[in-house]
Amino acid sequence: MELTPDDVKRVAELARIELTEDETRAFVKDLNDILRYVNRLQQVDTEGVEPAYHVVPLENVMRVDCVTPSLPVDEALDGTTGRSGDYFKVPRILDVD
Amino acid sequence: MDVIDRPLYELARLLESGEVSAEELAVEFLSRIDKVDGIVGAFVTVDREGTLSGARMADKARRAGEAPSHLAGIPIAVKDNMCTRGIETTCSSKMLRGFVPPYDAHVVERVKAAGMLVIGKTNLDEFAMGSSTENSALRVTRNPWNLQRVPGGSSGGSAAAVAASEAPAALGSDTGGSVRVPASYCGIVGMKPTYGLVSRYGVVAYASSLDQVGPLAANVRDCAIMLRVIAGHDPRDSMSIDAEIPDYEAQLGRDIAGKVIGLPKEYFAEGIEPGVRDAVLEAAKQLSKLGVEVEEVSLPTVEYALAAYYIIASSEASSNLARFDGVRYGHRAEGAVDSVSMFMKTRAEGFGPEVKRRIMMGTYSLSAGYYDAYYKKASQVRSTLKSDFDRVFERCDALLTPTAPTTAFPIGERIDDPMSMYMSDVCTVTANLAGIPGISLPCGWQDGLPIGMQLLGKRFSEATLLQLAYAYEQAAGYPSRKAPVTKDRGCCSCH
């Protein structure tokens, strides 16, 4: 099963990365090379094996539910190039009309 | 011997006895950086003023008998994916150029609490994705032993800084070998601790189930000292383990006779350069002379580890790097008419080719219809690999392998062939997948380039690994070897 340029464009849309035509062509080749290599995983018999999503004997670490100091507003907004008052400013999200 | 070439433990002694002041030390390291970093390219930011004023404060505190620790005033280098309050933190990416964090990473807090100084931030493969530091958007880092070769990656700047005596030790991060591979290529010691031993709070996330911070140093004792500085529980990293941190340094020098070291045959198979294989097998002989029992073992799943690693790491990266959308920090593309096109243009402009490749690969392997075949399958193989390790560690105290299949390769050789670059990590990714500690230390030379060997141990066996590494280092005679930074072998323009 080979990835096509259309598959790569669909993945780029999901990943929110605008690709040039050259990049699309390069990724078709690179991703197919990588997939051919990783397909060796299909040779491993994993019938009934629990997937290990992490390897630490911990689950659901909770903290006490109380208010602690957090970043001051000015410091939190210091890294953005789009500030409006105490908010992050972004281009419109919804089409009007 | 120049003060900059002395081991960190020796610098601590000189500072405590008053033979050297922290200010003198800072001046020496800063002038070494001025002298060689134009060639080596280890640093992306040097904090000259902060280091000098911190050094003066350390001197004052020590004179008053109030130094926070015996390490106070020692400068170290920090990989530029760890947040430093008030100091730019770029991940060597256009995406974060100009980003000044409002807080310190946990490991930076720990370093500062010991009174150590962050002399500068070191170059890396963009967002720690790579094995040569060539994926940096900011600069080229060269191997101090041979300037035409890569330093390894992704913590290449940290390794090169130590090898070139620009800092006595450094911090790196290791997701698939990013501390150990550059340590190996640059002829120094580097350790990836047990997953959960060191908090990642404030370290820019790449693959959260694999990422660990670890020390790079010129010798095993310095590595042990730095590990103790950064290890310990932190509730801000939910995978941080609340475990007792031993005095690793005090436990060095214990007799290692009777320990059992396994040589896993899968790590000596095809693809490992004969010179590298022979040097590691020679090290095994040296260890057996010290009374260690060496035996061949097998971990059959290792053959599939790199494939599982690239799926898991890429999948987690695609999720972690979703935060870089231009809204809250970092680069923002101009002129977009709606938010989605702003995200798409911001990410197109901000990320380099390897970061895009891994985000694409990860997005694909997590997408509807492919999840079971890729991410789930890789996670099952990870389970099987972990069982392989559990089984051999019932008998063995440690495993001995090469750190990388080759010595440092020429700059440019693998950059256009992602698969050949990925193969550089074939011996190291297993420790991240299994969550176990690994240390790389020098064990020989080939054509003027260092060869690294790797010791792997069961979870929280750092003290044992450091003891074995120390015993080998003392017997083999490799303490504190520093690179001359030579343009060509034999000629040195910077001494």
Coordinates of C-alpha atoms in Angstrom, one line a residue:
Chain A
M1 CA 0.0 0.0 0.0
E2 CA 1.7 3.2 -1.2
L3 CA 0.9 6.7 -0.2
T4 CA -0.2 8.9 -3.1
P5 CA 0.2 12.7 -3.4
D6 CA -3.5 13.0 -2.5
D7 CA -2.9 11.0 0.7
V8 CA 0.0 13.3 1.6
K9 CA -2.1 16.4 1.0
R10 CA -4.9 15.0 3.2
V11 CA -2.4 14.3 6.1
A12 CA -0.9 17.8 5.7
E13 CA -4.4 19.2 6.1
L14 CA -4.9 17.2 9.3
A15 CA -1.5 18.2 10.6
R16 CA -2.3 21.9 9.7
I17 CA 0.9 22.3 7.6
E18 CA 0.7 24.1 4.2
L19 CA 2.9 22.2 1.8
T20 CA 4.4 23.3 -1.5
E21 CA 4.2 21.0 -4.5
D22 CA 7.9 20.2 -4.1
E23 CA 7.4 19.3 -0.5
T24 CA 4.4 17.2 -1.3
R25 CA 6.5 15.3 -3.9
A26 CA 9.4 14.8 -1.4
F27 CA 7.1 13.6 1.4
V28 CA 5.5 11.0 -0.9
K29 CA 8.9 9.5 -1.3
D30 CA 10.1 9.9 2.3
L31 CA 6.9 8.7 3.9
N32 CA 6.8 5.6 1.6
D33 CA 10.4 4.8 2.4
I34 CA 9.7 5.1 6.2
L35 CA 6.5 3.0 5.9
R36 CA 8.3 0.3 4.0
Y37 CA 10.8 0.1 6.9
V38 CA 8.3 0.2 9.7
N39 CA 6.1 -2.4 8.0
R40 CA 8.5 -5.0 9.5
L41 CA 6.4 -4.7 12.6
Q42 CA 3.7 -6.7 11.0
Q43 CA 6.1 -9.7 11.3
V44 CA 5.9 -9.6 15.1
D45 CA 3.2 -11.8 16.7
T46 CA 1.4 -9.5 19.1
E47 CA -1.8 -11.6 19.4
G48 CA -3.2 -10.9 22.9
V49 CA -0.3 -8.5 23.9
E50 CA -1.4 -5.4 25.8
P51 CA 0.0 -2.3 24.2
A52 CA 2.4 -0.3 26.4
Y53 CA 1.5 3.3 26.0
H54 CA 4.0 4.1 28.7
V55 CA 6.3 2.1 31.0
V56 CA 5.8 3.7 34.4
P57 CA 3.8 1.9 37.2
L58 CA 1.8 5.0 37.8
E59 CA -1.8 5.9 37.1
N60 CA -4.0 8.9 37.5
V61 CA -1.6 11.0 39.6
M62 CA -3.9 13.6 41.3
R63 CA -3.0 16.8 42.9
V64 CA -4.9 18.6 45.7
D65 CA -7.7 20.7 44.2
C66 CA -6.6 24.1 45.5
V67 CA -5.7 27.5 44.0
T68 CA -1.9 28.0 43.5
P69 CA -0.1 31.0 42.0
S70 CA -0.1 31.0 38.2
L71 CA 1.6 33.0 35.6
P72 CA 0.8 36.8 35.7
V73 CA -1.3 37.9 32.7
D74 CA 1.5 40.1 31.3
E75 CA 4.0 37.3 31.4
A76 CA 1.6 34.8 29.9
L77 CA 0.9 37.3 27.0
D78 CA 4.5 38.3 26.6
G79 CA 5.3 35.7 23.9
T80 CA 2.5 36.5 21.4
T81 CA 2.7 38.9 18.5
G82 CA -1.1 39.2 18.6
R83 CA -2.2 40.8 21.8
S84 CA -5.4 42.8 22.4
G85 CA -5.8 44.0 26.0
D86 CA -5.7 40.9 28.1
Y87 CA -6.5 38.6 25.3
F88 CA -4.7 36.7 22.5
K89 CA -5.9 38.2 19.2
V90 CA -6.4 35.8 16.2
P91 CA -7.9 36.2 12.7
R92 CA -11.6 35.4 12.4
I93 CA -12.6 31.8 13.0
L94 CA -16.2 31.9 11.7
D95 CA -17.5 33.2 8.4
V96 CA -19.9 36.1 9.0
D97 CA -23.1 36.0 6.8
Chain B
M1 CA 46.6 21.6 32.8
D2 CA 44.4 24.6 32.1
V3 CA 41.6 25.1 34.5
I4 CA 39.0 24.7 31.7
D5 CA 40.4 21.1 31.0
R6 CA 39.9 20.0 34.6
P7 CA 37.1 17.7 35.6
L8 CA 34.1 19.2 37.3
Y9 CA 34.8 17.4 40.6
E10 CA 38.2 19.0 40.6
L11 CA 36.8 22.5 39.9
A12 CA 34.5 22.0 42.9
R13 CA 37.6 21.3 45.1
L14 CA 39.5 24.3 43.7
L15 CA 36.6 26.6 44.4
E16 CA 36.1 25.2 47.9
S17 CA 39.7 25.6 48.8
G18 CA 39.8 29.1 47.4
E19 CA 42.5 28.3 44.8
V20 CA 40.2 29.5 42.1
S21 CA 37.3 31.9 42.3
A22 CA 34.1 31.4 40.5
E23 CA 34.6 34.7 38.7
E24 CA 38.0 33.5 37.4
L25 CA 36.4 30.3 36.3
A26 CA 33.6 32.1 34.5
V27 CA 36.2 34.3 32.7
E28 CA 38.2 31.3 31.6
F29 CA 35.2 29.4 30.2
L30 CA 33.8 32.6 28.5
S31 CA 37.1 33.2 26.8
R32 CA 37.4 29.6 25.7
I33 CA 34.0 30.1 24.1
D34 CA 35.1 33.3 22.4
K35 CA 38.2 31.4 21.1
V36 CA 36.7 28.2 19.7
D37 CA 32.9 28.5 19.4
G38 CA 33.1 30.4 16.1
I39 CA 34.5 27.1 14.8
V40 CA 32.7 24.5 16.9
G41 CA 29.3 26.1 17.0
A42 CA 28.1 24.5 20.2
F43 CA 26.1 27.5 21.6
V44 CA 23.1 29.4 20.2
T45 CA 23.1 31.8 23.2
V46 CA 25.9 32.7 25.7
D47 CA 24.8 34.5 28.9
R48 CA 27.9 36.4 29.5
E49 CA 26.5 39.0 32.0
G50 CA 24.4 36.5 33.9
T51 CA 27.4 34.1 34.2
L52 CA 29.7 36.8 35.5
S53 CA 27.3 38.3 37.9
G54 CA 26.2 34.8 39.1
A55 CA 29.9 33.9 39.6
R56 CA 30.5 37.1 41.7
M57 CA 27.5 36.2 43.8
A58 CA 28.8 32.6 44.3
D59 CA 32.2 33.9 45.4
K60 CA 30.5 36.3 47.9
A61 CA 28.3 33.5 49.3
R62 CA 31.2 31.1 49.6
R63 CA 33.3 33.7 51.5
A64 CA 30.4 34.2 53.8
G65 CA 30.1 30.5 54.3
E66 CA 26.7 30.5 52.7
A67 CA 27.4 28.8 49.4
P68 CA 24.3 26.7 48.4
S69 CA 26.5 23.7 47.6
H70 CA 30.1 22.7 46.9
L71 CA 29.2 23.1 43.2
A72 CA 28.3 26.8 43.6
G73 CA 29.9 28.9 40.8
I74 CA 30.5 26.1 38.4
P75 CA 29.2 27.0 34.9
I76 CA 27.3 24.4 32.8
A77 CA 25.7 24.4 29.3
V78 CA 22.0 23.7 28.8
K79 CA 20.4 22.4 25.7
D80 CA 18.2 25.0 24.1
N81 CA 15.0 23.0 24.5
M82 CA 15.0 23.6 28.3
C83 CA 13.3 26.8 29.4
T84 CA 15.4 29.4 31.1
R85 CA 13.7 32.4 32.6
G86 CA 14.6 35.6 30.8
I87 CA 17.0 33.8 28.4
E88 CA 15.8 33.0 24.8
T89 CA 14.8 29.3 24.3
T90 CA 14.6 28.4 20.6
C91 CA 14.7 24.6 20.2
S92 CA 16.9 25.6 17.3
S93 CA 13.7 26.3 15.4
K94 CA 12.5 29.4 13.5
M95 CA 9.2 28.6 15.3
L96 CA 10.6 29.7 18.7
R97 CA 13.2 32.3 17.7
G98 CA 12.8 35.2 20.1
F99 CA 10.8 33.2 22.6
V100 CA 11.9 34.2 26.1
P101 CA 10.3 31.9 28.7
P102 CA 8.7 33.4 31.8
Y103 CA 9.9 30.5 34.0
D104 CA 12.8 28.0 34.4
A105 CA 12.5 24.3 33.7
H106 CA 12.7 22.0 36.7
V107 CA 16.3 20.9 35.9
V108 CA 17.3 24.5 35.5
E109 CA 15.9 25.3 38.9
R110 CA 17.8 22.4 40.3
V111 CA 21.1 23.6 38.7
K112 CA 20.5 27.1 40.0
A113 CA 19.6 25.8 43.5
A114 CA 23.0 24.1 43.7
G115 CA 24.5 27.5 42.8
M116 CA 25.7 26.4 39.4
L117 CA 25.5 28.9 36.5
V118 CA 23.9 28.4 33.1
I119 CA 26.7 29.7 30.9
G120 CA 24.7 29.3 27.7
K121 CA 22.2 27.4 25.6
T122 CA 23.4 24.8 23.2
N123 CA 22.5 23.9 19.6
L124 CA 20.3 20.9 18.8
D125 CA 18.4 19.3 16.0
E126 CA 15.2 21.3 15.7
F127 CA 12.9 20.3 18.5
A128 CA 15.4 17.5 19.3
M129 CA 14.5 15.6 16.2
G130 CA 17.6 14.2 14.6
S131 CA 20.9 12.4 15.2
S132 CA 23.5 14.9 13.9
T133 CA 22.4 18.4 15.0
E134 CA 22.3 19.2 11.2
N135 CA 18.5 19.8 11.5
S136 CA 19.2 23.0 13.5
A137 CA 17.6 26.1 11.9
L138 CA 20.2 28.3 13.6
R139 CA 23.8 27.0 13.0
V140 CA 26.1 24.2 12.2
T141 CA 27.8 22.4 15.1
R142 CA 31.0 20.6 14.4
N143 CA 32.6 17.6 16.1
P144 CA 35.6 19.0 18.1
W145 CA 37.7 15.9 17.2
N146 CA 37.2 16.4 13.5
L147 CA 35.5 19.5 12.2
Q148 CA 34.2 17.9 9.0
R149 CA 32.2 15.5 11.1
V150 CA 28.9 15.8 12.9
P151 CA 28.8 15.9 16.7
G152 CA 25.8 13.6 16.8
G153 CA 22.4 14.6 17.9
S154 CA 20.1 15.8 19.0
S155 CA 22.1 17.2 22.0
G156 CA 25.1 17.9 19.7
G157 CA 25.8 21.3 21.0
S158 CA 25.9 20.1 24.6
A159 CA 28.3 17.2 23.7
A160 CA 30.5 19.5 21.6
A161 CA 30.7 22.1 24.3
V162 CA 32.0 19.6 26.8
A163 CA 34.4 17.9 24.4
A164 CA 35.8 21.3 23.4
S165 CA 36.2 22.4 27.1
E166 CA 33.7 25.2 26.6
A167 CA 31.8 23.9 29.7
P168 CA 32.7 21.3 32.2
A169 CA 29.4 19.5 31.9
A170 CA 26.0 20.0 30.1
L171 CA 22.4 19.0 30.2
G172 CA 20.8 17.2 27.2
S173 CA 17.6 15.4 26.5
D174 CA 17.3 11.9 25.2
T175 CA 14.2 10.6 23.4
G176 CA 15.8 7.9 21.3
G177 CA 19.5 8.4 22.0
S178 CA 20.0 12.2 21.9
V179 CA 22.3 12.3 24.9
R180 CA 24.1 9.0 24.3
V181 CA 24.8 9.2 20.6
P182 CA 26.5 12.7 20.7
A183 CA 28.4 11.7 23.9
S184 CA 29.7 8.7 21.9
Y185 CA 30.6 10.7 18.8
C186 CA 32.3 13.4 20.9
G187 CA 34.2 11.1 23.2
I188 CA 32.5 12.0 26.5
V189 CA 30.1 10.4 29.0
G190 CA 26.4 10.8 28.6
M191 CA 23.5 9.2 30.5
K192 CA 19.8 8.8 29.9
P193 CA 18.2 8.1 33.3
T194 CA 15.3 5.8 34.1
Y195 CA 12.0 7.3 32.7
G196 CA 10.5 9.3 35.6
L197 CA 13.8 9.9 37.5
V198 CA 14.2 13.5 36.2
S199 CA 11.3 15.9 35.8
R200 CA 10.6 17.3 32.3
Y201 CA 8.7 20.3 33.6
G202 CA 9.8 23.2 31.3
V203 CA 11.5 21.0 28.7
V204 CA 9.8 21.4 25.4
A205 CA 8.0 18.1 24.8
Y206 CA 8.9 15.9 21.8
A207 CA 7.6 12.4 22.6
S208 CA 6.3 12.4 26.2
S209 CA 6.4 8.6 26.8
L210 CA 10.1 8.6 25.9
D211 CA 11.7 12.0 26.8
Q212 CA 14.2 12.1 29.6
V213 CA 16.8 14.8 30.6
G214 CA 20.3 13.6 31.2
P215 CA 23.8 14.8 32.0
L216 CA 26.8 15.0 29.6
A217 CA 30.2 15.2 31.2
A218 CA 33.9 14.6 30.6
N219 CA 34.1 11.6 32.9
V220 CA 31.9 9.2 34.9
R221 CA 32.3 10.9 38.3
D222 CA 31.2 14.2 36.8
C223 CA 28.2 12.5 35.2
A224 CA 27.3 11.0 38.6
I225 CA 27.5 14.4 40.3
M226 CA 25.3 16.1 37.6
L227 CA 22.7 13.3 37.8
R228 CA 22.3 13.8 41.5
V229 CA 21.8 17.5 40.9
I230 CA 18.9 17.1 38.5
A231 CA 17.2 13.9 39.7
G232 CA 14.2 13.9 42.1
H233 CA 10.5 14.1 42.4
D234 CA 8.6 17.0 40.9
P235 CA 4.7 17.0 41.0
R236 CA 4.6 19.2 37.9
D237 CA 5.7 16.2 35.7
S238 CA 3.0 13.7 36.2
M239 CA 5.4 10.9 35.2
S240 CA 7.9 11.9 37.9
I241 CA 8.6 9.1 40.4
D242 CA 9.0 9.8 44.1
A243 CA 12.1 7.8 44.7
E244 CA 15.1 8.1 47.0
I245 CA 18.0 9.6 45.1
P246 CA 21.3 7.9 46.2
D247 CA 24.6 9.7 46.4
Y248 CA 25.9 8.2 43.1
E249 CA 29.3 9.7 43.5
A250 CA 29.9 8.2 46.9
Q251 CA 29.1 4.8 45.5
L252 CA 31.7 4.9 42.7
G253 CA 34.7 2.7 43.3
R254 CA 32.7 -0.2 44.8
D255 CA 34.0 -3.6 43.8
I256 CA 32.2 -4.8 40.7
A257 CA 33.5 -8.4 40.8
G258 CA 30.7 -10.9 40.5
K259 CA 28.4 -8.6 38.6
V260 CA 26.9 -10.2 35.5
I261 CA 27.0 -8.3 32.1
G262 CA 25.1 -9.6 29.1
L263 CA 26.2 -9.0 25.6
P264 CA 22.9 -9.0 23.6
K265 CA 23.8 -10.5 20.2
E266 CA 21.2 -8.4 18.3
Y267 CA 23.3 -5.3 19.0
F268 CA 26.4 -6.8 17.4
A269 CA 24.6 -7.9 14.2
E270 CA 24.8 -6.5 10.6
G271 CA 25.2 -2.8 10.3
I272 CA 27.6 -2.3 13.2
E273 CA 31.0 -1.2 11.9
P274 CA 33.7 -3.9 12.7
G275 CA 35.9 -1.3 14.4
V276 CA 33.1 -0.4 16.7
R277 CA 32.1 -4.0 17.4
D278 CA 35.7 -4.9 18.2
A279 CA 36.2 -2.0 20.6
V280 CA 33.1 -2.9 22.6
L281 CA 34.1 -6.6 22.7
E282 CA 37.5 -5.5 23.9
A283 CA 35.8 -3.5 26.7
A284 CA 33.9 -6.7 27.6
K285 CA 37.3 -8.5 28.0
Q286 CA 38.5 -5.6 30.2
L287 CA 35.5 -5.9 32.4
S288 CA 35.9 -9.6 32.8
K289 CA 39.4 -9.0 34.0
L290 CA 37.8 -6.9 36.7
G291 CA 35.9 -9.9 37.8
V292 CA 32.7 -9.3 35.9
E293 CA 30.9 -12.3 34.4
V294 CA 30.2 -11.7 30.7
E295 CA 27.7 -13.8 28.9
E296 CA 25.9 -13.7 25.6
V297 CA 22.1 -13.0 25.8
S298 CA 19.3 -12.5 23.3
L299 CA 16.6 -9.9 23.1
P300 CA 14.7 -11.0 19.9
T301 CA 12.4 -7.9 19.7
V302 CA 15.3 -5.5 19.4
E303 CA 15.3 -6.0 15.7
Y304 CA 11.9 -4.3 15.6
A305 CA 12.6 -1.5 18.1
L306 CA 13.6 1.2 15.7
A307 CA 10.4 0.7 13.6
A308 CA 8.3 0.9 16.8
Y309 CA 10.3 3.9 18.0
Y310 CA 9.7 6.0 14.9
I311 CA 6.0 5.4 14.9
I312 CA 5.6 6.1 18.6
A313 CA 7.9 9.1 18.7
S314 CA 6.4 10.6 15.5
S315 CA 2.8 10.0 16.8
E316 CA 3.5 11.7 20.1
A317 CA 5.4 14.5 18.3
S318 CA 2.4 15.2 16.0
S319 CA 0.3 15.7 19.1
N320 CA 2.8 17.7 21.2
L321 CA 3.8 20.0 18.4
A322 CA 0.1 20.9 17.8
R323 CA 0.6 23.7 20.3
F324 CA 2.8 25.6 17.9
D325 CA 0.0 27.4 16.1
G326 CA 1.2 31.0 16.3
V327 CA -1.4 32.1 18.8
R328 CA 0.3 32.2 22.2
Y329 CA 4.0 32.3 21.5
G330 CA 6.5 31.8 18.8
H331 CA 6.3 32.6 15.1
R332 CA 3.0 33.8 13.6
A333 CA 2.6 34.1 9.9
E334 CA 1.4 37.4 8.6
G335 CA -1.5 38.2 6.4
A336 CA -3.7 35.2 7.0
V337 CA -7.5 36.0 6.6
D338 CA -8.8 33.2 8.9
S339 CA -7.4 31.2 11.8
V340 CA -6.9 27.9 10.1
S341 CA -4.9 29.4 7.3
M342 CA -2.9 31.3 9.9
F343 CA -2.1 27.9 11.6
M344 CA -1.1 26.3 8.3
K345 CA 1.1 29.1 7.1
T346 CA 2.7 29.6 10.6
R347 CA 3.6 25.9 10.7
A348 CA 4.8 25.9 7.1
E349 CA 7.1 28.8 7.8
G350 CA 8.2 27.9 11.3
F351 CA 9.1 24.2 11.0
G352 CA 12.0 22.7 9.1
P353 CA 11.8 19.6 6.9
E354 CA 12.5 16.9 9.5
V355 CA 10.0 18.3 12.0
K356 CA 7.4 18.4 9.3
R357 CA 8.3 14.9 8.2
R358 CA 7.8 13.5 11.7
I359 CA 4.6 15.4 12.3
M360 CA 3.3 14.1 8.9
M361 CA 4.3 10.5 9.8
G362 CA 2.8 10.7 13.2
T363 CA -0.5 12.3 12.0
Y364 CA -0.7 9.5 9.4
S365 CA -0.1 6.7 11.9
L366 CA -2.7 8.1 14.3
S367 CA -5.3 8.8 11.6
A368 CA -8.6 6.9 11.3
G369 CA -8.1 3.5 9.7
Y370 CA -4.3 3.3 10.4
Y371 CA -4.2 3.6 14.2
D372 CA -4.3 -0.2 14.8
A373 CA -1.8 -1.1 12.1
Y374 CA 0.8 1.5 13.3
Y375 CA 0.5 3.2 16.7
K376 CA -1.3 0.3 18.5
K377 CA 1.0 -2.3 16.8
A378 CA 4.1 -0.4 17.7
S379 CA 2.9 -0.1 21.3
Q380 CA 2.3 -3.9 21.5
V381 CA 5.9 -4.4 20.1
R382 CA 7.0 -2.1 22.8
S383 CA 5.4 -4.4 25.4
T384 CA 7.2 -7.4 24.0
L385 CA 10.5 -5.5 24.0
K386 CA 10.0 -4.6 27.6
S387 CA 9.3 -8.2 28.5
D388 CA 12.6 -9.2 26.7
F389 CA 14.5 -6.7 28.9
D390 CA 12.7 -7.9 32.1
R391 CA 13.7 -11.4 31.3
V392 CA 17.4 -10.7 30.7
F393 CA 17.6 -8.5 33.8
E394 CA 16.5 -11.4 36.0
R395 CA 20.1 -12.7 35.4
C396 CA 22.1 -9.7 34.3
D397 CA 23.1 -6.6 36.2
A398 CA 23.7 -4.7 33.0
L399 CA 24.0 -5.1 29.2
L400 CA 26.9 -4.0 27.2
T401 CA 26.4 -2.8 23.6
P402 CA 27.8 -0.2 21.1
T403 CA 26.2 3.2 21.6
A404 CA 26.0 3.8 17.8
P405 CA 26.7 1.6 14.8
T406 CA 29.5 3.9 13.6
T407 CA 31.7 6.7 14.7
A408 CA 30.8 10.3 13.8
F409 CA 29.9 10.6 10.1
P410 CA 30.8 13.4 7.7
I411 CA 28.6 16.5 7.8
G412 CA 26.1 16.2 4.9
E413 CA 26.4 12.4 4.5
R414 CA 22.9 11.4 5.8
I415 CA 20.9 14.6 5.8
D416 CA 19.1 13.8 2.5
D417 CA 18.3 10.2 3.4
P418 CA 16.0 10.1 6.5
M419 CA 16.2 6.3 6.9
S420 CA 20.0 6.2 7.0
M421 CA 19.9 9.0 9.6
Y422 CA 17.4 7.1 11.7
M423 CA 19.7 4.1 11.7
S424 CA 22.2 6.1 13.9
D425 CA 19.8 5.5 16.8
V426 CA 19.3 1.7 16.4
C427 CA 21.3 0.8 19.5
T428 CA 19.8 3.6 21.8
V429 CA 16.0 3.7 21.1
T430 CA 15.5 0.5 23.1
A431 CA 16.2 2.1 26.4
N432 CA 13.6 4.8 25.8
L433 CA 11.0 2.3 24.7
A434 CA 11.6 0.2 27.8
G435 CA 12.0 3.1 30.2
I436 CA 15.4 1.9 31.4
P437 CA 18.6 3.8 32.1
G438 CA 21.6 3.8 29.7
I439 CA 25.1 5.4 29.8
S440 CA 27.5 5.9 27.0
L441 CA 31.3 6.2 27.6
P442 CA 34.4 6.2 25.4
C443 CA 35.9 2.8 24.8
G444 CA 38.4 3.3 21.9
W445 CA 39.4 5.2 18.8
Q446 CA 39.0 4.7 15.0
D447 CA 40.7 7.1 12.6
G448 CA 41.0 9.8 15.2
L449 CA 37.3 9.5 16.2
P450 CA 36.0 8.3 19.5
I451 CA 34.0 5.0 19.8
G452 CA 31.3 4.8 22.5
M453 CA 30.0 1.8 24.4
Q454 CA 26.6 1.7 26.1
L455 CA 25.7 0.1 29.4
L456 CA 22.0 -0.6 30.0
G457 CA 20.4 -1.6 33.3
K458 CA 17.1 -2.2 34.8
R459 CA 14.9 0.6 36.1
F460 CA 16.6 2.8 38.8
S461 CA 19.9 0.9 38.4
E462 CA 21.8 4.2 37.7
A463 CA 24.1 3.6 40.7
T464 CA 25.1 0.2 39.4
L465 CA 25.7 1.5 35.8
L466 CA 27.8 4.3 37.1
Q467 CA 29.9 1.9 39.2
L468 CA 30.5 -0.4 36.2
A469 CA 31.3 2.6 34.0
Y470 CA 33.6 4.1 36.5
A471 CA 35.5 0.8 37.1
Y472 CA 35.9 0.4 33.3
E473 CA 37.0 4.0 32.9
Q474 CA 39.6 3.7 35.6
A475 CA 41.0 0.5 34.2
A476 CA 41.0 1.7 30.6
G477 CA 42.5 5.0 31.4
Y478 CA 40.1 7.4 29.7
P479 CA 39.4 10.0 32.4
S480 CA 38.8 13.6 31.2
R481 CA 40.0 13.3 27.7
K482 CA 39.2 16.6 25.9
A483 CA 39.2 17.3 22.2
P484 CA 41.8 19.7 20.8
V485 CA 39.4 21.4 18.2
T486 CA 41.7 20.8 15.3
K487 CA 40.8 22.0 11.8
D488 CA 42.9 19.2 10.4
R489 CA 44.6 16.5 12.3
G490 CA 47.9 17.8 13.6
C491 CA 47.1 21.4 13.0
C492 CA 45.5 23.5 15.7
S493 CA 44.5 27.0 15.0
C494 CA 43.0 27.8 18.4
H495 CA 45.6 27.0 21.0

